[in-house]
Amino acid sequence: MKIAIVAWGYNPQPPLSNSIYTLMYDYQCCLNQLGYEVDIINEKDVDQSIEYINNSNYDFVHLHAYHFVNEFNKKLKQKYCFTSHYGYLFKENKWEKDFQEAFKFYLDAPGIIAASYPTKDFFISKGYSGFIKVQPNGVNTNKVRVQATGNNKAICLGWIQPRKQQRLLAESIDGKVPLDFVGPLDDPDFREGTTSKYLGIWNLQQVYHNLTDYNCLVLISDGEVAPLVVLEALAAGLCVVVSESASANLHTKEFIQVLPDNILSKASPENQQIITETILEMIEKNQSYRQEIVEYAKHNFDYSYLMKNYIQIIDEFRNFA
């Protein structure tokens, strides 16, 4: 079977990476190992992508570029599936103008592969009536280093930007929680504190190698669909403290704590205490659950588990279309 995975022409310069591209390249690698022929089409010009696909003989096309949907609906000669990774998908009051325009055409996409059941439910609530299935994001657990103990610190890993609320997190835990921030700095108001440090940018290999040094990942974001960094942290043996938006596909576990999206923006003394105590509790608990966390990641989010579902989705879509 020949598969096309379609991106949007982004080429991050090292050490920068992009989680959706990490996901796509992992899919390509895993599917190739299973005997499938997979191309990643990464053009900024949507018409170039469409022309290439139309002139090739693909059995399945999977689009990840949210602003290509309209042109794909009009010009692609075959049916395709689309996945949205837009962080504010569920919060229409925060949609940027280009996403507002793009979303109008999503309900006409031949197929949707949703990254979580809430994503599926959202599209159905908006009137989508086509082919729709759920495929959780995954992680190649074999790439992630695991060590027996952490350093009794927390980490917040990812682009430092208002949506992810790192500035508010640093202010809330200052002087109370040892927490390192890692990622491209995209919030001019972010400041490290007395117990929080900014370590710069890690490349993907450093992420896989360094995460296990910590006890807890913190991601209290205001908008996510299914963040890959949470799965990477679990694969490295970390407890996680996440916002409701960042908790997609996670189960109720002692090593997973979910907080409201607005607990940082409503920074009352009570909320700050909840945040502080929750992170410190997860740091302390981590050693007792570390191996269980690694096994949880392997059995629920490793590609060896998820790829069977993905191939079944492809087969069902080809019969549906």
Short mmCIF file of N, CA and C in Angstrom, two decimals, residues 14-142:
data_model
loop_
_atom_site.label_atom_id
_atom_site.label_comp_id
_atom_site.label_asym_id
_atom_site.label_seq_id
_atom_site.Cartn_x
_atom_site.Cartn_y
_atom_site.Cartn_z
N PRO A 14 17.52 23.45 13.12
CA PRO A 14 18.02 22.93 14.40
C PRO A 14 18.51 24.08 15.28
N PRO A 15 18.28 23.99 16.60
CA PRO A 15 17.74 22.82 17.32
C PRO A 15 16.21 22.75 17.35
N LEU A 16 15.52 23.64 16.66
CA LEU A 16 14.06 23.63 16.70
C LEU A 16 13.51 22.34 16.09
N SER A 17 12.39 21.91 16.62
CA SER A 17 11.66 20.79 16.04
C SER A 17 10.18 21.13 16.11
N ASN A 18 9.34 20.25 15.63
CA ASN A 18 7.90 20.47 15.64
C ASN A 18 7.23 19.14 15.94
N SER A 19 6.34 19.13 16.93
CA SER A 19 5.79 17.86 17.40
C SER A 19 4.97 17.15 16.33
N ILE A 20 4.26 17.91 15.49
CA ILE A 20 3.45 17.26 14.45
C ILE A 20 4.36 16.62 13.41
N TYR A 21 5.46 17.27 13.09
CA TYR A 21 6.42 16.66 12.16
C TYR A 21 7.07 15.43 12.79
N THR A 22 7.37 15.50 14.08
CA THR A 22 7.88 14.32 14.77
C THR A 22 6.89 13.17 14.62
N LEU A 23 5.63 13.46 14.82
CA LEU A 23 4.58 12.45 14.68
C LEU A 23 4.55 11.87 13.27
N MET A 24 4.59 12.73 12.27
CA MET A 24 4.50 12.27 10.89
C MET A 24 5.70 11.41 10.51
N TYR A 25 6.89 11.83 10.90
CA TYR A 25 8.08 11.04 10.56
C TYR A 25 8.10 9.71 11.31
N ASP A 26 7.58 9.69 12.53
CA ASP A 26 7.47 8.42 13.24
C ASP A 26 6.49 7.48 12.54
N TYR A 27 5.39 8.04 12.05
CA TYR A 27 4.44 7.21 11.30
C TYR A 27 5.09 6.64 10.05
N GLN A 28 5.82 7.49 9.35
CA GLN A 28 6.50 7.02 8.14
C GLN A 28 7.45 5.87 8.47
N CYS A 29 8.23 6.02 9.52
CA CYS A 29 9.20 4.99 9.90
C CYS A 29 8.50 3.69 10.28
N CYS A 30 7.48 3.78 11.12
CA CYS A 30 6.79 2.58 11.59
C CYS A 30 6.05 1.87 10.45
N LEU A 31 5.41 2.65 9.59
CA LEU A 31 4.69 2.05 8.47
C LEU A 31 5.65 1.43 7.46
N ASN A 32 6.79 2.07 7.24
CA ASN A 32 7.80 1.49 6.36
C ASN A 32 8.27 0.13 6.89
N GLN A 33 8.46 0.05 8.20
CA GLN A 33 8.91 -1.20 8.80
C GLN A 33 7.87 -2.31 8.63
N LEU A 34 6.60 -1.91 8.52
CA LEU A 34 5.53 -2.89 8.32
C LEU A 34 5.31 -3.23 6.85
N GLY A 35 6.12 -2.62 5.97
CA GLY A 35 6.04 -2.95 4.56
C GLY A 35 5.24 -1.99 3.71
N TYR A 36 4.81 -0.88 4.27
CA TYR A 36 4.06 0.11 3.51
C TYR A 36 5.02 1.14 2.91
N GLU A 37 4.65 1.71 1.79
CA GLU A 37 5.45 2.75 1.15
C GLU A 37 4.84 4.11 1.51
N VAL A 38 5.59 4.91 2.24
CA VAL A 38 5.04 6.16 2.79
C VAL A 38 5.89 7.34 2.35
N ASP A 39 5.23 8.34 1.76
CA ASP A 39 5.88 9.60 1.40
C ASP A 39 5.33 10.72 2.28
N ILE A 40 6.23 11.59 2.74
CA ILE A 40 5.80 12.83 3.40
C ILE A 40 5.95 13.96 2.40
N ILE A 41 4.83 14.57 2.06
CA ILE A 41 4.80 15.67 1.09
C ILE A 41 4.78 16.97 1.89
N ASN A 42 5.81 17.77 1.72
CA ASN A 42 6.00 18.93 2.59
C ASN A 42 6.24 20.19 1.75
N GLU A 43 5.17 20.67 1.13
CA GLU A 43 5.24 21.85 0.26
C GLU A 43 4.42 22.99 0.86
N LYS A 44 4.95 24.20 0.78
CA LYS A 44 4.19 25.37 1.23
C LYS A 44 3.04 25.68 0.29
N ASP A 45 3.23 25.39 -0.98
CA ASP A 45 2.21 25.66 -1.99
C ASP A 45 1.26 24.47 -2.07
N VAL A 46 0.00 24.69 -1.69
CA VAL A 46 -0.97 23.60 -1.66
C VAL A 46 -1.16 22.98 -3.05
N ASP A 47 -1.10 23.83 -4.09
CA ASP A 47 -1.30 23.31 -5.44
C ASP A 47 -0.18 22.35 -5.85
N GLN A 48 1.03 22.60 -5.38
CA GLN A 48 2.13 21.66 -5.67
C GLN A 48 1.87 20.31 -5.01
N SER A 49 1.38 20.34 -3.78
CA SER A 49 1.05 19.09 -3.10
C SER A 49 -0.04 18.33 -3.84
N ILE A 50 -1.08 19.05 -4.23
CA ILE A 50 -2.20 18.42 -4.93
C ILE A 50 -1.76 17.85 -6.27
N GLU A 51 -0.98 18.61 -7.01
CA GLU A 51 -0.51 18.14 -8.31
C GLU A 51 0.33 16.88 -8.17
N TYR A 52 1.19 16.86 -7.15
CA TYR A 52 2.04 15.69 -6.94
C TYR A 52 1.20 14.46 -6.63
N ILE A 53 0.21 14.62 -5.75
CA ILE A 53 -0.64 13.49 -5.36
C ILE A 53 -1.49 13.03 -6.54
N ASN A 54 -2.04 13.99 -7.28
CA ASN A 54 -2.90 13.64 -8.42
C ASN A 54 -2.13 12.88 -9.50
N ASN A 55 -0.84 13.14 -9.59
CA ASN A 55 -0.02 12.48 -10.61
C ASN A 55 0.66 11.20 -10.10
N SER A 56 0.33 10.84 -8.86
CA SER A 56 0.88 9.62 -8.27
C SER A 56 -0.26 8.64 -8.02
N ASN A 57 0.10 7.51 -7.53
CA ASN A 57 -0.90 6.45 -7.36
C ASN A 57 -0.95 6.05 -5.90
N TYR A 58 -1.50 6.95 -5.06
CA TYR A 58 -1.57 6.68 -3.63
C TYR A 58 -2.86 5.94 -3.28
N ASP A 59 -2.73 5.00 -2.36
CA ASP A 59 -3.90 4.27 -1.88
C ASP A 59 -4.60 5.02 -0.75
N PHE A 60 -3.83 5.89 -0.06
CA PHE A 60 -4.42 6.62 1.06
C PHE A 60 -3.66 7.93 1.23
N VAL A 61 -4.41 9.01 1.48
CA VAL A 61 -3.83 10.34 1.68
C VAL A 61 -4.29 10.87 3.02
N HIS A 62 -3.33 11.32 3.84
CA HIS A 62 -3.62 11.83 5.18
C HIS A 62 -3.07 13.25 5.29
N LEU A 63 -3.95 14.22 5.38
CA LEU A 63 -3.59 15.64 5.41
C LEU A 63 -3.49 16.14 6.85
N HIS A 64 -2.37 16.84 7.17
CA HIS A 64 -2.18 17.44 8.49
C HIS A 64 -2.11 18.96 8.43
N ALA A 65 -2.22 19.55 7.26
CA ALA A 65 -2.13 21.00 7.10
C ALA A 65 -3.53 21.60 7.14
N TYR A 66 -3.86 22.33 8.22
CA TYR A 66 -5.25 22.74 8.42
C TYR A 66 -5.73 23.74 7.39
N HIS A 67 -4.83 24.50 6.79
CA HIS A 67 -5.27 25.52 5.83
C HIS A 67 -5.27 25.00 4.38
N PHE A 68 -5.02 23.72 4.19
CA PHE A 68 -5.07 23.13 2.84
C PHE A 68 -6.42 22.49 2.53
N VAL A 69 -7.30 22.39 3.50
CA VAL A 69 -8.51 21.58 3.35
C VAL A 69 -9.39 22.05 2.20
N ASN A 70 -9.61 23.34 2.09
CA ASN A 70 -10.50 23.85 1.04
C ASN A 70 -10.01 23.45 -0.35
N GLU A 71 -8.73 23.65 -0.62
CA GLU A 71 -8.18 23.31 -1.93
C GLU A 71 -8.18 21.80 -2.16
N PHE A 72 -7.91 21.04 -1.12
CA PHE A 72 -7.97 19.58 -1.24
C PHE A 72 -9.38 19.12 -1.58
N ASN A 73 -10.37 19.74 -0.93
CA ASN A 73 -11.76 19.38 -1.23
C ASN A 73 -12.10 19.64 -2.69
N LYS A 74 -11.56 20.71 -3.24
CA LYS A 74 -11.93 21.11 -4.61
C LYS A 74 -11.10 20.42 -5.68
N LYS A 75 -9.82 20.16 -5.40
CA LYS A 75 -8.91 19.79 -6.49
C LYS A 75 -8.31 18.38 -6.40
N LEU A 76 -8.33 17.78 -5.23
CA LEU A 76 -7.75 16.45 -5.13
C LEU A 76 -8.67 15.44 -5.80
N LYS A 77 -8.10 14.56 -6.60
CA LYS A 77 -8.90 13.63 -7.40
C LYS A 77 -9.37 12.42 -6.59
N GLN A 78 -8.86 12.24 -5.40
CA GLN A 78 -9.26 11.09 -4.60
C GLN A 78 -9.71 11.55 -3.21
N LYS A 79 -10.39 10.67 -2.51
CA LYS A 79 -10.80 10.95 -1.14
C LYS A 79 -9.59 10.93 -0.22
N TYR A 80 -9.66 11.71 0.84
CA TYR A 80 -8.55 11.79 1.78
C TYR A 80 -9.08 11.97 3.20
N CYS A 81 -8.21 11.77 4.18
CA CYS A 81 -8.54 12.04 5.57
C CYS A 81 -7.73 13.23 6.09
N PHE A 82 -8.33 13.95 7.02
CA PHE A 82 -7.72 15.16 7.57
C PHE A 82 -7.65 15.05 9.09
N THR A 83 -6.52 15.52 9.66
CA THR A 83 -6.38 15.62 11.11
C THR A 83 -6.06 17.06 11.49
N SER A 84 -6.82 17.59 12.44
CA SER A 84 -6.56 18.94 12.95
C SER A 84 -5.78 18.85 14.24
N HIS A 85 -4.70 19.64 14.32
CA HIS A 85 -3.89 19.72 15.54
C HIS A 85 -3.99 21.11 16.18
N TYR A 86 -4.93 21.91 15.75
CA TYR A 86 -5.02 23.30 16.21
C TYR A 86 -5.31 23.35 17.71
N GLY A 87 -4.47 24.05 18.45
CA GLY A 87 -4.55 24.04 19.91
C GLY A 87 -5.84 24.56 20.49
N TYR A 88 -6.42 25.58 19.85
CA TYR A 88 -7.65 26.18 20.36
C TYR A 88 -8.90 25.64 19.65
N LEU A 89 -8.82 24.42 19.13
CA LEU A 89 -9.93 23.85 18.37
C LEU A 89 -11.24 23.95 19.13
N PHE A 90 -11.24 23.65 20.43
CA PHE A 90 -12.48 23.61 21.21
C PHE A 90 -12.91 24.98 21.73
N LYS A 91 -12.10 26.01 21.53
CA LYS A 91 -12.38 27.33 22.12
C LYS A 91 -12.56 28.35 20.99
N GLU A 92 -13.77 28.40 20.46
CA GLU A 92 -14.03 29.22 19.28
C GLU A 92 -13.78 30.70 19.51
N ASN A 93 -13.93 31.16 20.73
CA ASN A 93 -13.68 32.58 21.02
C ASN A 93 -12.22 32.96 20.87
N LYS A 94 -11.34 31.95 20.77
CA LYS A 94 -9.91 32.21 20.63
C LYS A 94 -9.36 31.84 19.26
N TRP A 95 -10.24 31.48 18.34
CA TRP A 95 -9.78 31.14 17.00
C TRP A 95 -9.19 32.36 16.30
N GLU A 96 -8.03 32.17 15.71
CA GLU A 96 -7.45 33.22 14.87
C GLU A 96 -8.21 33.30 13.55
N LYS A 97 -8.11 34.43 12.89
CA LYS A 97 -8.92 34.67 11.69
C LYS A 97 -8.68 33.62 10.61
N ASP A 98 -7.41 33.23 10.41
CA ASP A 98 -7.13 32.27 9.34
C ASP A 98 -7.72 30.90 9.66
N PHE A 99 -7.79 30.56 10.96
CA PHE A 99 -8.41 29.29 11.31
C PHE A 99 -9.93 29.36 11.17
N GLN A 100 -10.50 30.50 11.50
CA GLN A 100 -11.94 30.68 11.30
C GLN A 100 -12.31 30.44 9.84
N GLU A 101 -11.49 30.99 8.95
CA GLU A 101 -11.77 30.82 7.53
C GLU A 101 -11.56 29.36 7.10
N ALA A 102 -10.51 28.75 7.61
CA ALA A 102 -10.20 27.37 7.22
C ALA A 102 -11.24 26.39 7.71
N PHE A 103 -11.77 26.62 8.92
CA PHE A 103 -12.67 25.65 9.53
C PHE A 103 -13.97 25.47 8.73
N LYS A 104 -14.36 26.49 8.00
CA LYS A 104 -15.61 26.42 7.24
C LYS A 104 -15.63 25.21 6.30
N PHE A 105 -14.47 24.77 5.87
CA PHE A 105 -14.39 23.72 4.86
C PHE A 105 -14.15 22.34 5.46
N TYR A 106 -13.92 22.28 6.78
CA TYR A 106 -13.61 21.00 7.41
C TYR A 106 -14.78 20.04 7.35
N LEU A 107 -15.99 20.59 7.44
CA LEU A 107 -17.17 19.72 7.48
C LEU A 107 -17.44 19.07 6.13
N ASP A 108 -16.73 19.51 5.10
CA ASP A 108 -16.86 18.89 3.77
C ASP A 108 -15.72 17.93 3.46
N ALA A 109 -14.79 17.76 4.41
CA ALA A 109 -13.68 16.82 4.18
C ALA A 109 -14.22 15.40 4.08
N PRO A 110 -13.70 14.59 3.17
CA PRO A 110 -14.21 13.23 3.00
C PRO A 110 -14.06 12.37 4.25
N GLY A 111 -12.97 12.58 4.98
CA GLY A 111 -12.73 11.80 6.19
C GLY A 111 -11.96 12.60 7.21
N ILE A 112 -12.22 12.35 8.48
CA ILE A 112 -11.50 13.00 9.57
C ILE A 112 -10.94 11.93 10.49
N ILE A 113 -9.65 12.05 10.80
CA ILE A 113 -9.03 11.22 11.82
C ILE A 113 -8.79 12.13 13.02
N ALA A 114 -9.57 11.95 14.05
CA ALA A 114 -9.51 12.81 15.23
C ALA A 114 -8.45 12.30 16.20
N ALA A 115 -7.75 13.24 16.84
CA ALA A 115 -6.68 12.87 17.75
C ALA A 115 -7.19 12.47 19.13
N SER A 116 -8.49 12.62 19.37
CA SER A 116 -9.08 12.23 20.65
C SER A 116 -10.58 12.11 20.48
N TYR A 117 -11.24 11.48 21.43
CA TYR A 117 -12.70 11.39 21.37
C TYR A 117 -13.38 12.75 21.54
N PRO A 118 -12.87 13.65 22.40
CA PRO A 118 -13.46 15.00 22.43
C PRO A 118 -13.36 15.71 21.07
N THR A 119 -12.27 15.47 20.33
CA THR A 119 -12.14 16.06 19.00
C THR A 119 -13.21 15.50 18.07
N LYS A 120 -13.39 14.19 18.10
CA LYS A 120 -14.44 13.56 17.30
C LYS A 120 -15.80 14.13 17.65
N ASP A 121 -16.10 14.22 18.94
CA ASP A 121 -17.39 14.73 19.38
C ASP A 121 -17.60 16.18 18.96
N PHE A 122 -16.51 16.95 18.97
CA PHE A 122 -16.62 18.36 18.56
C PHE A 122 -17.02 18.48 17.10
N PHE A 123 -16.37 17.72 16.24
CA PHE A 123 -16.70 17.79 14.81
C PHE A 123 -18.14 17.32 14.56
N ILE A 124 -18.55 16.28 15.24
CA ILE A 124 -19.93 15.80 15.07
C ILE A 124 -20.92 16.85 15.56
N SER A 125 -20.58 17.52 16.67
CA SER A 125 -21.47 18.57 17.19
C SER A 125 -21.61 19.74 16.22
N LYS A 126 -20.60 19.92 15.38
CA LYS A 126 -20.63 21.00 14.39
C LYS A 126 -21.34 20.57 13.10
N GLY A 127 -21.78 19.33 13.05
CA GLY A 127 -22.55 18.87 11.91
C GLY A 127 -21.82 17.96 10.96
N TYR A 128 -20.60 17.53 11.30
CA TYR A 128 -19.87 16.65 10.41
C TYR A 128 -20.55 15.28 10.37
N SER A 129 -20.76 14.77 9.16
CA SER A 129 -21.49 13.50 9.02
C SER A 129 -20.75 12.50 8.15
N GLY A 130 -19.48 12.79 7.84
CA GLY A 130 -18.70 11.88 7.01
C GLY A 130 -17.98 10.82 7.83
N PHE A 131 -16.98 10.23 7.24
CA PHE A 131 -16.17 9.21 7.89
C PHE A 131 -15.33 9.86 8.99
N ILE A 132 -15.43 9.37 10.21
CA ILE A 132 -14.64 9.94 11.30
C ILE A 132 -14.26 8.84 12.29
N LYS A 133 -12.96 8.76 12.59
CA LYS A 133 -12.43 7.79 13.52
C LYS A 133 -11.41 8.47 14.42
N VAL A 134 -11.08 7.81 15.53
CA VAL A 134 -10.13 8.36 16.50
C VAL A 134 -8.82 7.60 16.43
N GLN A 135 -7.74 8.33 16.29
CA GLN A 135 -6.39 7.77 16.36
C GLN A 135 -5.56 8.64 17.31
N PRO A 136 -5.33 8.18 18.55
CA PRO A 136 -4.53 8.98 19.48
C PRO A 136 -3.12 9.21 18.97
N ASN A 137 -2.53 10.32 19.36
CA ASN A 137 -1.12 10.53 19.06
C ASN A 137 -0.28 9.51 19.83
N GLY A 138 0.91 9.26 19.32
CA GLY A 138 1.75 8.23 19.93
C GLY A 138 3.17 8.69 20.16
N VAL A 139 3.97 7.77 20.67
CA VAL A 139 5.38 8.04 20.93
C VAL A 139 6.16 6.75 20.70
N ASN A 140 7.34 6.90 20.14
CA ASN A 140 8.23 5.75 19.97
C ASN A 140 9.00 5.58 21.27
N THR A 141 8.50 4.71 22.14
CA THR A 141 9.08 4.59 23.47
C THR A 141 10.51 4.07 23.42
N ASN A 142 10.88 3.39 22.35
CA ASN A 142 12.24 2.87 22.25
C ASN A 142 13.28 3.98 22.10
#
